[in-house]
Coordinates of N, CA and C in Angstrom, one line a residue:
Chain A
A246 N 3.8 -135.6 82.1 CA 2.9 -135.5 80.9 C 1.5 -136.0 81.3
Q247 N 0.5 -135.4 80.6 CA -0.8 -135.8 80.9 C -1.2 -137.0 80.1
T248 N -2.1 -137.8 80.6 CA -2.6 -139.0 79.9 C -4.1 -139.0 80.0
V249 N -4.8 -139.5 79.0 CA -6.2 -139.7 79.0 C -6.5 -141.1 78.7
T250 N -7.4 -141.7 79.5 CA -7.7 -143.1 79.4 C -9.2 -143.3 79.2
Q251 N -9.5 -144.0 78.1 CA -10.9 -144.4 77.9 C -10.9 -145.9 77.9
S252 N -11.5 -146.5 78.9 CA -11.4 -148.0 79.1 C -12.5 -148.8 78.4
Q253 N -13.4 -148.1 77.7 CA -14.5 -148.8 77.0 C -14.3 -148.6 75.5
P254 N -13.7 -149.7 74.8 CA -13.5 -149.5 73.4 C -14.8 -149.4 72.6
E255 N -15.9 -150.1 73.1 CA -17.2 -150.1 72.4 C -18.3 -150.0 73.4
M256 N -19.3 -149.3 73.1 CA -20.6 -149.3 73.9 C -21.8 -149.4 72.9
S257 N -22.8 -150.0 73.4 CA -24.1 -150.0 72.6 C -25.2 -149.4 73.5
V258 N -26.2 -148.8 72.8 CA -27.3 -148.2 73.5 C -28.5 -148.4 72.6
Q259 N -29.7 -148.6 73.2 CA -30.9 -148.6 72.4 C -31.4 -147.2 72.1
E260 N -31.9 -147.0 71.0 CA -32.5 -145.7 70.7 C -33.4 -145.2 71.8
A261 N -33.3 -143.9 72.1 CA -34.1 -143.3 73.2 C -33.6 -143.6 74.6
E262 N -32.7 -144.5 74.7 CA -32.1 -144.8 76.1 C -30.9 -143.9 76.4
T263 N -30.4 -144.0 77.6 CA -29.3 -143.2 78.1 C -28.1 -144.1 78.2
V264 N -26.9 -143.5 77.8 CA -25.7 -144.2 77.9 C -24.6 -143.3 78.5
T265 N -23.7 -143.9 79.2 CA -22.6 -143.1 79.8 C -21.2 -143.6 79.4
L266 N -20.4 -142.7 78.8 CA -19.1 -143.1 78.4 C -18.1 -142.6 79.4
S267 N -17.1 -143.4 79.8 CA -16.2 -143.1 80.8 C -14.8 -142.5 80.3
C268 N -14.2 -141.7 81.1 CA -12.9 -141.1 80.8 C -12.2 -140.8 82.1
T269 N -11.0 -141.2 82.2 CA -10.2 -140.7 83.4 C -8.9 -140.1 82.8
Y270 N -8.3 -139.3 83.6 CA -7.1 -138.6 83.1 C -6.1 -138.4 84.3
D271 N -4.9 -138.2 83.9 CA -3.9 -138.0 84.9 C -3.1 -136.7 84.6
T272 N -3.0 -135.9 85.6 CA -2.3 -134.6 85.5 C -1.9 -134.1 86.9
S273 N -0.9 -133.3 86.9 CA -0.5 -132.7 88.2 C -0.9 -131.2 88.2
E274 N -1.6 -130.8 87.1 CA -2.0 -129.4 87.0 C -3.4 -129.2 87.7
S275 N -3.6 -128.0 88.1 CA -4.9 -127.7 88.8 C -5.9 -127.0 87.9
D276 N -5.4 -126.4 86.8 CA -6.2 -125.7 85.9 C -6.1 -126.2 84.5
Y277 N -7.2 -126.6 84.0 CA -7.2 -127.3 82.7 C -8.6 -127.3 82.1
Y278 N -8.7 -127.8 80.9 CA -10.0 -128.0 80.2 C -10.1 -129.4 79.8
L279 N -11.4 -129.9 79.8 CA -11.7 -131.2 79.3 C -12.8 -131.1 78.2
F280 N -12.6 -132.0 77.3 CA -13.6 -132.0 76.1 C -14.0 -133.4 75.8
W281 N -15.2 -133.5 75.2 CA -15.6 -134.7 74.5 C -15.8 -134.3 73.0
Y282 N -15.2 -135.0 72.1 CA -15.3 -134.8 70.7 C -16.0 -136.1 70.1
K283 N -16.8 -135.9 69.1 CA -17.4 -136.9 68.4 C -16.8 -137.0 67.0
Q284 N -16.5 -138.3 66.6 CA -16.0 -138.5 65.2 C -16.8 -139.5 64.5
P285 N -17.7 -139.0 63.6 CA -18.6 -139.9 62.9 C -17.8 -140.5 61.7
P286 N -18.4 -141.4 60.9 CA -17.7 -142.1 59.8 C -17.0 -141.1 58.9
S287 N -17.6 -139.9 58.8 CA -17.0 -138.8 57.9 C -15.6 -138.4 58.4
R288 N -15.3 -138.8 59.6 CA -14.0 -138.5 60.2 C -13.8 -137.1 60.8
Q289 N -14.7 -136.2 60.6 CA -14.5 -134.9 61.1 C -14.8 -134.9 62.6
M290 N -13.8 -134.3 63.4 CA -14.0 -134.2 64.8 C -14.9 -133.1 65.2
I291 N -16.0 -133.4 65.9 CA -16.9 -132.4 66.2 C -17.0 -132.2 67.8
L292 N -16.9 -131.0 68.2 CA -16.9 -130.8 69.7 C -18.3 -131.0 70.2
V293 N -18.4 -131.8 71.2 CA -19.7 -132.2 71.8 C -19.9 -131.3 73.1
I294 N -18.9 -131.2 73.9 CA -19.1 -130.5 75.2 C -17.7 -130.2 75.8
R295 N -17.6 -129.2 76.6 CA -16.4 -128.8 77.2 C -16.6 -128.5 78.7
Q296 N -15.6 -128.6 79.5 CA -15.7 -128.4 80.9 C -14.4 -127.7 81.4
E297 N -14.5 -126.6 82.1 CA -13.4 -125.9 82.7 C -13.2 -126.5 84.1
A298 N -11.9 -126.8 84.4 CA -11.7 -127.5 85.7 C -12.0 -126.7 86.9
Y299 N -12.0 -125.3 86.7 CA -12.2 -124.5 87.9 C -13.7 -124.4 88.2
K300 N -14.5 -124.8 87.3 CA -16.0 -124.8 87.5 C -16.5 -126.1 88.2
Q301 N -17.2 -125.9 89.2 CA -17.7 -127.1 89.9 C -19.0 -127.6 89.2
Q302 N -19.7 -126.7 88.6 CA -20.9 -127.2 87.9 C -20.6 -128.0 86.7
N303 N -21.3 -129.1 86.5 CA -21.1 -129.9 85.4 C -21.8 -129.3 84.1
A304 N -21.0 -129.4 83.0 CA -21.5 -128.8 81.8 C -22.6 -129.6 81.2
T305 N -23.5 -128.9 80.5 CA -24.6 -129.6 79.8 C -24.8 -128.9 78.4
E306 N -25.2 -129.7 77.4 CA -25.5 -129.2 76.1 C -26.6 -130.1 75.6
N307 N -27.8 -129.6 75.8 CA -29.0 -130.3 75.3 C -29.0 -131.7 75.9
R308 N -28.9 -132.8 75.0 CA -29.0 -134.2 75.5 C -27.7 -134.7 76.1
F309 N -26.6 -133.9 76.0 CA -25.3 -134.3 76.5 C -25.0 -133.6 77.8
S310 N -24.5 -134.3 78.7 CA -24.0 -133.8 80.0 C -22.8 -134.5 80.5
V311 N -22.1 -133.9 81.4 CA -20.9 -134.6 81.9 C -21.0 -134.7 83.4
N312 N -20.2 -135.7 83.9 CA -20.1 -135.8 85.4 C -18.6 -135.6 85.6
F313 N -18.2 -134.5 86.1 CA -16.8 -134.1 86.3 C -16.5 -134.3 87.8
Q314 N -15.6 -135.2 88.1 CA -15.1 -135.4 89.4 C -13.6 -135.1 89.5
K315 N -13.3 -133.9 89.9 CA -11.9 -133.4 89.8 C -11.0 -134.2 90.7
A316 N -11.4 -134.5 91.9 CA -10.6 -135.2 92.8 C -10.3 -136.6 92.3
A317 N -11.2 -137.2 91.7 CA -11.1 -138.6 91.1 C -10.5 -138.6 89.7
K318 N -10.3 -137.4 89.2 CA -9.8 -137.2 87.8 C -10.7 -138.0 86.8
S319 N -12.0 -137.8 86.9 CA -12.9 -138.6 86.1 C -13.8 -137.6 85.4
F320 N -14.1 -137.9 84.1 CA -14.9 -137.0 83.3 C -15.8 -137.9 82.3
S321 N -16.9 -138.2 82.8 CA -17.8 -139.1 82.0 C -18.8 -138.3 81.2
L322 N -19.2 -138.8 80.1 CA -20.2 -138.2 79.2 C -21.5 -139.0 79.2
K323 N -22.6 -138.3 79.5 CA -23.9 -139.0 79.5 C -24.7 -138.5 78.3
I324 N -25.2 -139.4 77.5 CA -26.0 -139.1 76.4 C -27.5 -139.6 76.7
S325 N -28.4 -138.6 76.7 CA -29.8 -139.0 77.0 C -30.6 -139.1 75.7
D326 N -31.7 -139.9 75.7 CA -32.5 -140.0 74.6 C -31.7 -140.2 73.3
S327 N -30.9 -141.2 73.3 CA -29.9 -141.5 72.2 C -30.6 -141.6 70.9
Q328 N -30.0 -141.0 69.9 CA -30.5 -141.0 68.5 C -29.5 -141.8 67.6
L329 N -30.1 -142.2 66.5 CA -29.2 -142.9 65.5 C -28.0 -142.1 65.1
G330 N -28.2 -140.8 65.0 CA -27.1 -139.9 64.6 C -26.0 -139.7 65.7
D331 N -26.3 -140.3 66.9 CA -25.2 -140.2 67.9 C -24.1 -141.3 67.7
A332 N -24.4 -142.2 66.8 CA -23.5 -143.3 66.6 C -22.2 -142.7 66.0
A333 N -21.1 -143.0 66.7 CA -19.8 -142.4 66.3 C -18.7 -142.9 67.2
M334 N -17.5 -142.5 67.0 CA -16.4 -142.6 67.9 C -16.4 -141.4 68.8
Y335 N -16.3 -141.6 70.1 CA -16.2 -140.5 71.0 C -14.8 -140.4 71.7
F336 N -14.2 -139.3 71.6 CA -12.9 -139.1 72.2 C -13.0 -138.1 73.4
C337 N -12.4 -138.4 74.5 CA -12.2 -137.5 75.6 C -10.8 -136.9 75.4
A338 N -10.7 -135.6 75.7 CA -9.5 -134.9 75.5 C -9.2 -133.9 76.6
Y339 N -7.9 -133.7 76.8 CA -7.4 -132.8 77.9 C -6.6 -131.7 77.3
R340 N -6.8 -130.5 77.9 CA -5.9 -129.3 77.4 C -5.5 -128.5 78.6
S341 N -4.2 -128.3 78.8 CA -3.7 -127.5 79.9 C -4.2 -126.1 79.8
A342 N -4.3 -125.4 80.9 CA -4.6 -124.0 80.9 C -3.4 -123.1 81.2
L343 N -2.2 -123.8 81.3 CA -1.0 -123.1 81.7 C -0.5 -122.4 80.4
T344 N 0.1 -121.2 80.6 CA 0.8 -120.5 79.5 C 1.9 -121.4 79.0
G345 N 1.9 -121.6 77.7 CA 2.8 -122.4 77.0 C 2.4 -123.9 77.0
G346 N 1.4 -124.2 77.8 CA 1.0 -125.6 77.8 C -0.4 -125.9 77.3
G347 N -1.0 -124.8 76.9 CA -2.4 -124.9 76.5 C -2.6 -125.0 75.0
N348 N -1.6 -125.4 74.3 CA -1.6 -125.4 72.8 C -2.0 -126.7 72.2
K349 N -2.1 -127.7 72.9 CA -2.4 -129.0 72.3 C -3.4 -129.8 73.2
L350 N -4.2 -130.6 72.4 CA -5.1 -131.5 73.1 C -4.4 -132.9 73.2
T351 N -4.6 -133.5 74.3 CA -4.2 -134.9 74.5 C -5.5 -135.7 74.5
F352 N -5.5 -136.7 73.6 CA -6.8 -137.5 73.4 C -6.6 -138.9 74.0
G353 N -7.8 -139.4 74.4 CA -7.8 -140.8 74.7 C -7.9 -141.7 73.4
T354 N -8.1 -143.0 73.6 CA -8.1 -143.9 72.5 C -9.5 -144.0 71.9
G355 N -10.5 -143.4 72.5 CA -11.8 -143.4 71.9 C -12.8 -144.5 72.4
T356 N -14.1 -144.3 72.3 CA -15.1 -145.3 72.5 C -16.0 -145.3 71.4
Q357 N -16.2 -146.4 70.7 CA -17.1 -146.5 69.6 C -18.5 -146.7 70.1
L358 N -19.4 -145.8 69.8 CA -20.8 -145.9 70.3 C -21.7 -146.4 69.2
K359 N -22.4 -147.5 69.4 CA -23.4 -148.0 68.5 C -24.8 -147.7 69.0
V360 N -25.7 -147.3 68.2 CA -27.1 -147.0 68.6 C -28.0 -148.0 67.8
E361 N -28.7 -148.8 68.6 CA -29.5 -149.8 68.0 C -31.0 -149.4 68.1
L362 N -31.7 -149.9 67.0 CA -33.2 -149.6 67.0 C -33.9 -150.5 68.0
Chain B
D1481 N -18.6 -118.4 57.1 CA -17.6 -119.3 57.8 C -17.9 -120.7 57.4
T1482 N -16.9 -121.3 56.6 CA -17.2 -122.6 56.1 C -16.4 -123.7 56.9
G1483 N -15.8 -123.3 58.0 CA -15.1 -124.3 58.8 C -13.7 -124.5 58.3
V1484 N -13.0 -125.4 58.9 CA -11.6 -125.7 58.5 C -11.6 -126.6 57.3
S1485 N -10.9 -126.2 56.3 CA -10.9 -127.0 55.0 C -9.5 -127.6 54.8
Q1486 N -9.6 -128.9 54.4 CA -8.3 -129.6 54.1 C -8.4 -130.2 52.7
N1487 N -7.2 -130.2 52.0 CA -7.2 -130.9 50.8 C -5.7 -131.3 50.5
P1488 N -5.5 -132.5 49.7 CA -6.6 -133.3 49.3 C -7.2 -134.1 50.4
R1489 N -8.4 -134.7 50.2 CA -9.0 -135.5 51.3 C -8.3 -136.9 51.3
H1490 N -7.9 -137.4 50.2 CA -7.2 -138.7 50.1 C -6.0 -138.6 49.2
K1491 N -5.0 -139.3 49.6 CA -3.7 -139.3 48.8 C -3.1 -140.7 48.9
I1492 N -2.9 -141.3 47.8 CA -2.1 -142.5 47.8 C -0.8 -142.3 47.1
T1493 N 0.3 -142.6 47.7 CA 1.6 -142.3 47.1 C 2.5 -143.5 47.3
K1494 N 3.5 -143.6 46.5 CA 4.5 -144.7 46.6 C 5.5 -144.3 47.6
R1495 N 6.0 -145.3 48.3 CA 7.1 -145.0 49.3 C 8.2 -144.3 48.6
G1496 N 8.7 -143.3 49.3 CA 9.8 -142.5 48.8 C 9.4 -141.2 48.2
Q1497 N 8.1 -141.1 47.8 CA 7.7 -139.8 47.2 C 7.4 -138.8 48.3
N1498 N 7.3 -137.5 47.8 CA 6.9 -136.4 48.7 C 5.4 -136.1 48.5
V1499 N 4.8 -135.7 49.6 CA 3.4 -135.3 49.6 C 3.2 -134.0 50.3
T1500 N 2.2 -133.3 49.9 CA 1.9 -132.0 50.6 C 0.4 -131.9 50.8
F1501 N 0.1 -131.5 52.1 CA -1.3 -131.3 52.4 C -1.5 -129.8 52.7
R1502 N -2.7 -129.3 52.4 CA -3.0 -127.9 52.6 C -4.2 -127.8 53.6
C1503 N -4.1 -126.8 54.5 CA -5.2 -126.5 55.4 C -5.6 -125.1 55.4
D1504 N -6.8 -124.8 55.2 CA -7.3 -123.4 55.3 C -8.2 -123.3 56.6
P1505 N -7.7 -122.6 57.6 CA -8.4 -122.5 58.9 C -9.7 -121.6 58.8
I1506 N -10.4 -121.6 59.8 CA -11.5 -120.7 59.9 C -11.0 -119.3 59.9
S1507 N -11.6 -118.5 59.1 CA -11.1 -117.1 59.0 C -11.1 -116.4 60.3
E1508 N -10.1 -115.6 60.5 CA -9.8 -114.9 61.8 C -9.2 -115.8 62.9
H1509 N -9.1 -117.1 62.7 CA -8.5 -117.9 63.7 C -6.9 -117.7 63.5
N1510 N -6.3 -117.3 64.6 CA -4.8 -117.1 64.5 C -4.0 -118.3 64.9
R1511 N -4.7 -119.3 65.4 CA -4.0 -120.5 65.9 C -4.3 -121.7 64.9
L1512 N -3.3 -122.4 64.5 CA -3.5 -123.5 63.6 C -2.7 -124.7 64.1
Y1513 N -3.3 -125.9 64.1 CA -2.7 -127.1 64.6 C -2.7 -128.2 63.6
W1514 N -1.7 -129.1 63.6 CA -1.7 -130.3 62.9 C -1.7 -131.5 63.8
Y1515 N -2.5 -132.5 63.6 CA -2.5 -133.7 64.3 C -2.4 -134.9 63.4
R1516 N -2.0 -136.0 63.9 CA -2.0 -137.2 63.1 C -2.8 -138.3 63.8
Q1517 N -3.6 -139.0 63.1 CA -4.4 -140.1 63.7 C -4.3 -141.4 62.9
T1518 N -3.9 -142.4 63.6 CA -3.9 -143.7 63.0 C -5.1 -144.5 63.4
L1519 N -5.4 -145.6 62.7 CA -6.6 -146.4 62.9 C -6.6 -146.9 64.4
G1520 N -7.7 -146.7 65.0 CA -7.9 -147.2 66.4 C -7.3 -146.3 67.5
Q1521 N -6.8 -145.2 67.1 CA -6.1 -144.3 68.0 C -6.7 -142.9 68.0
G1522 N -6.5 -142.2 69.1 CA -6.9 -140.8 69.1 C -5.9 -140.0 68.4
P1523 N -6.2 -138.8 68.0 CA -5.3 -137.9 67.3 C -4.1 -137.6 68.2
E1524 N -2.9 -137.4 67.6 CA -1.7 -137.0 68.3 C -1.2 -135.7 67.7
F1525 N -0.8 -134.8 68.6 CA -0.4 -133.5 68.3 C 0.9 -133.6 67.5
L1526 N 1.0 -132.8 66.4 CA 2.3 -132.7 65.6 C 2.9 -131.3 65.8
T1527 N 2.1 -130.3 65.5 CA 2.7 -128.9 65.6 C 1.7 -127.9 65.7
Y1528 N 2.1 -126.7 66.0 CA 1.1 -125.6 66.2 C 1.7 -124.2 65.8
F1529 N 0.9 -123.4 65.2 CA 1.3 -122.1 64.7 C 0.4 -121.0 65.5
Q1530 N 1.1 -119.9 65.8 CA 0.4 -118.7 66.2 C 0.7 -117.7 65.1
N1531 N -0.3 -117.4 64.4 CA -0.2 -116.6 63.1 C 0.9 -117.3 62.2
E1532 N 1.9 -116.7 61.8 CA 2.9 -117.4 60.9 C 4.0 -118.1 61.7
A1533 N 4.1 -117.9 63.0 CA 5.2 -118.5 63.7 C 4.8 -119.9 64.2
Q1534 N 5.7 -120.8 63.9 CA 5.6 -122.2 64.4 C 6.2 -122.3 65.8
L1535 N 5.3 -122.4 66.8 CA 5.8 -122.2 68.2 C 6.0 -123.5 68.9
E1536 N 5.5 -124.6 68.4 CA 5.7 -125.9 69.1 C 5.7 -127.0 68.1
K1537 N 6.6 -127.9 68.3 CA 6.7 -129.1 67.5 C 6.8 -130.4 68.3
S1538 N 6.0 -131.4 68.0 CA 6.1 -132.6 68.7 C 7.4 -133.4 68.3
R1539 N 7.9 -134.3 69.1 CA 9.0 -135.1 68.7 C 8.5 -136.2 67.7
L1540 N 7.2 -136.3 67.5 CA 6.7 -137.1 66.4 C 7.0 -136.6 65.0
L1541 N 7.3 -135.3 65.0 CA 7.5 -134.6 63.7 C 9.0 -134.8 63.4
S1542 N 9.3 -135.8 62.6 CA 10.7 -136.1 62.2 C 11.2 -135.1 61.2
D1543 N 12.5 -135.2 60.9 CA 13.1 -134.2 59.9 C 12.4 -134.3 58.5
R1544 N 11.7 -135.4 58.3 CA 11.1 -135.5 56.9 C 9.8 -134.7 56.9
F1545 N 9.3 -134.2 58.0 CA 8.1 -133.5 58.0 C 8.4 -132.0 58.1
S1546 N 7.7 -131.2 57.4 CA 7.9 -129.7 57.5 C 6.5 -129.1 57.4
A1547 N 6.2 -128.1 58.2 CA 5.0 -127.4 58.1 C 5.3 -125.9 58.0
E1548 N 4.4 -125.2 57.3 CA 4.6 -123.8 57.1 C 3.2 -123.1 57.2
R1549 N 3.3 -121.9 57.5 CA 2.0 -121.1 57.5 C 2.4 -119.6 57.1
P1550 N 2.7 -119.5 55.8 CA 3.1 -118.2 55.3 C 1.9 -117.2 55.5
K1551 N 2.3 -116.0 55.9 CA 1.3 -114.9 56.0 C 0.2 -115.2 57.1
G1552 N 0.4 -116.2 57.9 CA -0.5 -116.5 58.9 C -1.9 -116.9 58.5
S1553 N -2.1 -117.4 57.3 CA -3.4 -117.8 56.8 C -3.4 -119.3 56.6
F1554 N -3.3 -119.8 55.4 CA -3.4 -121.3 55.2 C -2.0 -121.9 55.6
S1555 N -2.1 -123.2 55.8 CA -0.8 -123.9 56.2 C -0.6 -125.1 55.3
T1556 N 0.6 -125.5 55.1 CA 0.9 -126.7 54.4 C 1.8 -127.7 55.3
L1557 N 1.5 -128.9 55.1 CA 2.3 -130.0 55.8 C 2.9 -130.8 54.7
E1558 N 4.2 -130.8 54.6 CA 4.9 -131.6 53.6 C 5.6 -132.8 54.3
I1559 N 5.5 -134.0 53.7 CA 6.2 -135.2 54.1 C 7.1 -135.6 53.0
Q1560 N 8.4 -135.6 53.3 CA 9.4 -136.0 52.3 C 9.8 -137.5 52.4
R1561 N 10.1 -138.1 51.3 CA 10.6 -139.5 51.3 C 9.6 -140.3 52.2
T1562 N 8.4 -140.4 51.8 CA 7.3 -141.1 52.6 C 7.7 -142.5 52.9
E1563 N 7.3 -143.0 54.1 CA 7.5 -144.3 54.5 C 6.1 -144.9 54.8
Q1564 N 6.0 -146.2 54.8 CA 4.7 -146.9 55.1 C 4.1 -146.5 56.4
G1565 N 5.0 -146.2 57.4 CA 4.6 -145.8 58.7 C 3.9 -144.4 58.7
D1566 N 4.1 -143.7 57.6 CA 3.4 -142.4 57.6 C 2.0 -142.5 57.2
S1567 N 1.5 -143.6 56.8 CA 0.1 -143.8 56.5 C -0.8 -143.5 57.7
A1568 N -1.7 -142.5 57.5 CA -2.5 -142.0 58.7 C -3.4 -141.0 58.1
M1569 N -4.3 -140.5 59.0 CA -5.0 -139.3 58.7 C -4.4 -138.1 59.3
Y1570 N -4.2 -137.0 58.6 CA -3.6 -135.8 59.1 C -4.7 -134.8 59.2
L1571 N -4.9 -134.4 60.5 CA -6.0 -133.5 60.8 C -5.4 -132.1 61.1
C1572 N -6.1 -131.1 60.5 CA -5.8 -129.7 60.8 C -6.9 -129.1 61.7
A1573 N -6.5 -128.2 62.5 CA -7.5 -127.6 63.4 C -7.1 -126.1 63.6
S1574 N -8.1 -125.3 64.0 CA -7.8 -123.9 64.3 C -8.6 -123.4 65.5
S1575 N -8.1 -122.3 66.0 CA -8.8 -121.7 67.1 C -8.4 -120.2 67.2
L1576 N -9.2 -119.5 67.9 CA -8.9 -118.1 68.2 C -7.8 -118.1 69.3
D1577 N -7.3 -116.9 69.7 CA -6.4 -116.8 70.8 C -6.9 -117.5 72.0
R1578 N -6.0 -118.1 72.8 CA -6.4 -118.9 73.9 C -7.3 -118.2 74.9
W1579 N -7.3 -116.9 75.0 CA -8.0 -116.2 76.0 C -9.4 -115.8 75.5
S1580 N -9.8 -116.2 74.3 CA -11.1 -115.8 73.8 C -11.8 -117.1 73.3
S1581 N -13.0 -117.0 73.1 CA -13.8 -118.0 72.5 C -13.7 -119.3 73.2
G1582 N -13.4 -119.3 74.5 CA -13.4 -120.5 75.3 C -12.4 -121.5 74.9
N1583 N -11.4 -121.1 74.2 CA -10.4 -122.1 73.8 C -10.8 -123.3 73.0
T1584 N -11.9 -123.1 72.3 CA -12.4 -124.3 71.5 C -11.6 -124.4 70.2
I1585 N -11.2 -125.7 70.0 CA -10.4 -126.0 68.8 C -11.3 -126.7 67.8
Y1586 N -11.4 -126.2 66.6 CA -12.3 -126.8 65.6 C -11.4 -127.5 64.5
F1587 N -11.9 -128.7 64.2 CA -11.1 -129.6 63.3 C -11.7 -129.6 61.9
G1588 N -10.8 -129.9 60.9 CA -11.2 -130.1 59.6 C -11.5 -131.6 59.4
E1589 N -11.8 -132.0 58.2 CA -12.3 -133.4 57.9 C -11.1 -134.3 57.7
G1590 N -9.9 -133.8 57.7 CA -8.7 -134.6 57.6 C -8.3 -135.0 56.2
S1591 N -7.0 -135.3 56.1 CA -6.5 -135.8 54.8 C -5.9 -137.2 55.0
W1592 N -6.4 -138.2 54.3 CA -6.0 -139.5 54.5 C -4.7 -139.8 53.6
L1593 N -3.7 -140.3 54.2 CA -2.5 -140.6 53.4 C -2.3 -142.1 53.5
T1594 N -2.2 -142.8 52.3 CA -1.8 -144.2 52.2 C -0.5 -144.3 51.4
V1595 N 0.5 -144.8 52.0 CA 1.8 -145.0 51.4 C 2.0 -146.5 51.0
V1596 N 2.1 -146.8 49.7 CA 2.2 -148.1 49.3 C 3.6 -148.5 48.8

């Protein structure tokens, strides 16, 4: 079974600064997808960024980028120019690409990000 | 496209009562998922539908839980004889077929259940 570990329960960042959230995962599969979801106080899970394991290039979405290290099974999220609206719980998630195994996301325990003025 | 819609958003019930949650997925999404999230934890997978067929169920889904998706559109999650341990947020999500749209799963705002 796959596991996802987020070792930082809380992180703080000053507005306009950069912060990196860590995520590691354990799997024996070679093909899979990794995601970062954001969950603000409204509780709706919002997709931030996704990465396909077969792609060597790190995904980027505006101020959000990832550092995907497949051999190390590491998938960190970098948020640049942090904004107050970035304050939320961030979840790292894994999804298998195998037929029959790609139907569910496995989530980490989350990192609460606080953005300070 | 209004996104994944869930109702009720909040439900308080007495132990032993039955509750039902409804989920309306994004139109044209043929895959629908239910997750449960307790405080301080990430969501945990409960079950998944491909159109009207329930194809996968987690062992977290006890006999008191039943999910349906008649006609492959909206879905209901019923919990019978609720227990205090059922208190959680129940998240619904949907996606297109796994080989299209990049496999992105979209979530609703969740339904909070408090069992007293």
